[in-house]
PDB file of C-alpha atoms in Angstrom:
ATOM      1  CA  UNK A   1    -131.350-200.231  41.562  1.00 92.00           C
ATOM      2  CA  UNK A   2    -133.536-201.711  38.830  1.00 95.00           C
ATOM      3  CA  UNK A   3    -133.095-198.812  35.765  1.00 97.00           C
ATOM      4  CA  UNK A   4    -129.413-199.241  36.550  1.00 98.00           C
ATOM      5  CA  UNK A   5    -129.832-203.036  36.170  1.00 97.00           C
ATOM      6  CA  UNK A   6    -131.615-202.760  33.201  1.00 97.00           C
ATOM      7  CA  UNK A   7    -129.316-200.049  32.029  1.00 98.00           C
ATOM      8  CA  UNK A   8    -126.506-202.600  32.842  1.00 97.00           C
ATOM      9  CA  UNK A   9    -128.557-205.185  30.649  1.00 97.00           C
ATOM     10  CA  UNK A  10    -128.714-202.695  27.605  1.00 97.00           C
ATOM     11  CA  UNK A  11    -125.168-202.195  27.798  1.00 97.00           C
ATOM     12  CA  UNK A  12    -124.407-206.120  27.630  1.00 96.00           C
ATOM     13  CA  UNK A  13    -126.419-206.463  24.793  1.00 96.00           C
ATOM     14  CA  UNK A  14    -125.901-202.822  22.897  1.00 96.00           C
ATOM     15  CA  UNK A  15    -122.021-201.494  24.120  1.00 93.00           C
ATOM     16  CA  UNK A  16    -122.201-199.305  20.978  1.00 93.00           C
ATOM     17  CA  UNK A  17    -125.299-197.702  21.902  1.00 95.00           C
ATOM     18  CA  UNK A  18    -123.886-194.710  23.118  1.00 97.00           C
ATOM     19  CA  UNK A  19    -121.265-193.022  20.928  1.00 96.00           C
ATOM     20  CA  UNK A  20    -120.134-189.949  23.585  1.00 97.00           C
ATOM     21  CA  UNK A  21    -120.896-191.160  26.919  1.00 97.00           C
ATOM     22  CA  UNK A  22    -119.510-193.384  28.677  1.00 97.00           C
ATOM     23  CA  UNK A  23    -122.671-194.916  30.047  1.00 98.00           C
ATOM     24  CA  UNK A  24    -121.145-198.334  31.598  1.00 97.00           C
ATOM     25  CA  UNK A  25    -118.030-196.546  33.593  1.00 98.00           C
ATOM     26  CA  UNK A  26    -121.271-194.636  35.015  1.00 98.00           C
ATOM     27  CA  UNK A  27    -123.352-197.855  35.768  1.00 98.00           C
ATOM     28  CA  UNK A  28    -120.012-199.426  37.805  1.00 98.00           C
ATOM     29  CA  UNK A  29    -119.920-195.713  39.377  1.00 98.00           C
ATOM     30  CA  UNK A  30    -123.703-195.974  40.276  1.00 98.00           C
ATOM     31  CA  UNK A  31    -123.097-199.712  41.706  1.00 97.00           C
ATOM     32  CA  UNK A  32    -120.261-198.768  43.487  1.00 97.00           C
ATOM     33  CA  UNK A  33    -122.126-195.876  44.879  1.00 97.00           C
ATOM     34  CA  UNK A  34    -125.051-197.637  46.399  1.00 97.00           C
ATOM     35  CA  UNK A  35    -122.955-199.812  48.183  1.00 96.00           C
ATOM     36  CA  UNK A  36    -120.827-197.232  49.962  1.00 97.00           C
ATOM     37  CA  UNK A  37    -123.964-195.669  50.642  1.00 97.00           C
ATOM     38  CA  UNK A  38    -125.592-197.998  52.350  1.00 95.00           C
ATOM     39  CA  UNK A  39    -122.779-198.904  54.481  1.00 95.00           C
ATOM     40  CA  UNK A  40    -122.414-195.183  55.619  1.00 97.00           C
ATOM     41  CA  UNK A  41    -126.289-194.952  55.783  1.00 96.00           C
ATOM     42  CA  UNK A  42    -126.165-192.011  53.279  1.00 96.00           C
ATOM     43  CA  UNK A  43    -128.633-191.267  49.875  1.00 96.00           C
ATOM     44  CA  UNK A  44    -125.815-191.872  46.640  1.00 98.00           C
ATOM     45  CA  UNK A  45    -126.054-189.136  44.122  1.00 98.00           C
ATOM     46  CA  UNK A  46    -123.844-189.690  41.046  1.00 98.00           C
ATOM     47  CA  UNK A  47    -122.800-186.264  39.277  1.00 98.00           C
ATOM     48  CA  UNK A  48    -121.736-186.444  36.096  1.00 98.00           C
ATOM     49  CA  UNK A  49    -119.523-183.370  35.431  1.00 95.00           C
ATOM     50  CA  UNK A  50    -118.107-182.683  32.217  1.00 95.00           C
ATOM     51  CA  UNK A  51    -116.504-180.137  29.829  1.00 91.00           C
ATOM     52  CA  UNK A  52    -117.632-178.263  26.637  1.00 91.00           C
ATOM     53  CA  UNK A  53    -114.105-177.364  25.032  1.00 88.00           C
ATOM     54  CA  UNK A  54    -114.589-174.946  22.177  1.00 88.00           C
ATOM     55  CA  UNK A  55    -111.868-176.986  20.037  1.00 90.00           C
ATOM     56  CA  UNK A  56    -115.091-179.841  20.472  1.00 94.00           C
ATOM     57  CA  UNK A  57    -117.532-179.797  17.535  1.00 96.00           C
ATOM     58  CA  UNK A  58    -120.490-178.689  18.178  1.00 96.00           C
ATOM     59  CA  UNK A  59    -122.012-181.484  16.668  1.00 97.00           C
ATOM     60  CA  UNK A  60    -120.242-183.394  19.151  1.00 97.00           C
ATOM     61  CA  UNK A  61    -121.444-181.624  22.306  1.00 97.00           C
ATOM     62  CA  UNK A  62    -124.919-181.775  21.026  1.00 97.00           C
ATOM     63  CA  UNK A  63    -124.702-185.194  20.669  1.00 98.00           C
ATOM     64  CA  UNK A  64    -123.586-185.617  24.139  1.00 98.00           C
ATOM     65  CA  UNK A  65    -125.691-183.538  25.476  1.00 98.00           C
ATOM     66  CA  UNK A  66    -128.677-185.673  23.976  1.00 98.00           C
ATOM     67  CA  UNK A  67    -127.006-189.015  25.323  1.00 98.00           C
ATOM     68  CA  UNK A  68    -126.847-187.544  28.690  1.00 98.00           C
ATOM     69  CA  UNK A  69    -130.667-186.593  28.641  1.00 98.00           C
ATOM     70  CA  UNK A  70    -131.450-190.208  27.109  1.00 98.00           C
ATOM     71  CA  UNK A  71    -129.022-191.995  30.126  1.00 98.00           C
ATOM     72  CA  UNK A  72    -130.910-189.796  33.013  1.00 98.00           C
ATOM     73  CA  UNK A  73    -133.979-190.630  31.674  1.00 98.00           C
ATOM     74  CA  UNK A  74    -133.149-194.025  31.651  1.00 97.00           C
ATOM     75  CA  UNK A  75    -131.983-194.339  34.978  1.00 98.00           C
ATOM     76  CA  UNK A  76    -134.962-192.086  37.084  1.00 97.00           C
ATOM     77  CA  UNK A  77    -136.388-192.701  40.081  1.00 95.00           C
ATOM     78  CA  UNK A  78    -133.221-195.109  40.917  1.00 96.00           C
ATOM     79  CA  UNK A  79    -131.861-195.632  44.526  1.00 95.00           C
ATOM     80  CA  UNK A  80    -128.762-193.840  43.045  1.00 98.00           C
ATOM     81  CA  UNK A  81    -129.724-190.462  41.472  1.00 98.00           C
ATOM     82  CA  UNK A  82    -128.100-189.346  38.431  1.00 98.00           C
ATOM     83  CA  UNK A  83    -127.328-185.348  37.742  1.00 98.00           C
ATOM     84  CA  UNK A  84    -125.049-183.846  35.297  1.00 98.00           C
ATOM     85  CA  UNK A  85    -124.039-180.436  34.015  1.00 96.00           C
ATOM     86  CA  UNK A  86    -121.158-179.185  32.707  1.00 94.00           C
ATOM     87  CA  UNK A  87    -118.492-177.368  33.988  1.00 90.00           C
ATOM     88  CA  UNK A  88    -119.238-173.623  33.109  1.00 89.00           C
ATOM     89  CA  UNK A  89    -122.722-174.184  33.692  1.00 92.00           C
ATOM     90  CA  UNK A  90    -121.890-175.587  37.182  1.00 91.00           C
ATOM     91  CA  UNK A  91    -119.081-172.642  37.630  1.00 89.00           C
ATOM     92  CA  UNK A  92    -121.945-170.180  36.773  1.00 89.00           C
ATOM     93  CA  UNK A  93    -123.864-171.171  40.007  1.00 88.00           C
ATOM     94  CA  UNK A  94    -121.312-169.840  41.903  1.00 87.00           C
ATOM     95  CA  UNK A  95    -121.155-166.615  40.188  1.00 83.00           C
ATOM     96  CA  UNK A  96    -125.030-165.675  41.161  1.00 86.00           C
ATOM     97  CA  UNK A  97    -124.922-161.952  42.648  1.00 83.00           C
ATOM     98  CA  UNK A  98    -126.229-163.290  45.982  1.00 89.00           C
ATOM     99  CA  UNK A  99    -122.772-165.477  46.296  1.00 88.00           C
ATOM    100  CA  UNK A 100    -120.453-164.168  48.842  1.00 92.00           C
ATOM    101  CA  UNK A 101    -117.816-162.098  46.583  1.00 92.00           C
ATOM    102  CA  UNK A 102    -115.313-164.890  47.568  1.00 93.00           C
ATOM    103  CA  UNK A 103    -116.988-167.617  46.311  1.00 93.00           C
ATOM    104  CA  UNK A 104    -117.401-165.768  43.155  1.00 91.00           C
ATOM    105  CA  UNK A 105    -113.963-164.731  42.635  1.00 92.00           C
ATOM    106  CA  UNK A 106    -113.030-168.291  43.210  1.00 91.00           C
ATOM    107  CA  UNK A 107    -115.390-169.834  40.499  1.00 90.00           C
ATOM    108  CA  UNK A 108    -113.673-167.544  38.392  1.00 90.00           C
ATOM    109  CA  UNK A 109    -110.442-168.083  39.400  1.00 91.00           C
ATOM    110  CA  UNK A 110    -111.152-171.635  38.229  1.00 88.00           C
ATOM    111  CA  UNK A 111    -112.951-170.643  34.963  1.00 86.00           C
ATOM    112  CA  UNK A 112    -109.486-169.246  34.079  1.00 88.00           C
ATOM    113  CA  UNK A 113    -107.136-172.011  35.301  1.00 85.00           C
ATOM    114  CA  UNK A 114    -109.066-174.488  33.012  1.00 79.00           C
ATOM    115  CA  UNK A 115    -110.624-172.519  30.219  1.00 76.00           C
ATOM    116  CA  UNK A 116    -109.419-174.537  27.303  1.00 59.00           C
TER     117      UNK A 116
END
């Protein structure tokens, strides 16, 4: 757990140091994680999943986006594994031709429930 303690540190003594993300909800998340996992004997894998609304700047996402690269930098090679995508990136997974043609229809089912 040591890049999410001195992640944790960073925090303390920088809470402005990231403007989009919220990096300490995500540290409490990570801590929270290795504890369940180690009581259920699993790995922890926290996935950050977020959204890209077109009413967003794109300023904004960009910015982000570059915070989220910085924080999983930060944190690699922890017991608790950071990922993170975004929504339509993760939706498009699912849309691969070699997806069953339910799963597909379902990931886009959900692309239009939530599209902004």
């Amino acid at each position: 757990m040591e890049p999410w303690l001195v992640m944790r540190d960073a925090l303390r003594e920088d809470p402005l140091s990231y403007r989009y993300l919220d990096a300490a909800q995500l540290v409490k998340h990570a801590f929270g994680l290795s504890t369940e996992a180690r009581r259920v004997n699993r790995a922890p894998v926290l996935l950050y999943l977020y959204a890209e609304p077109p009413s967003v700047p794109a300023s904004a996402c960009s910015g982000h986006r570059a915070e989220i690269e910085n924080f999983s930098a930060a944190v690699r090679g922890a017991r608790v594994r950071f990922a993170a995508t975004s929504w339509a990136d993760w939706l498009d997974r699912f849309a691969v031709a070699t997806a069953p043609p339910a799963v597909r229809a379902y990931a886009e089912a959900l692309r239009l429930k939530f599209q902004p």
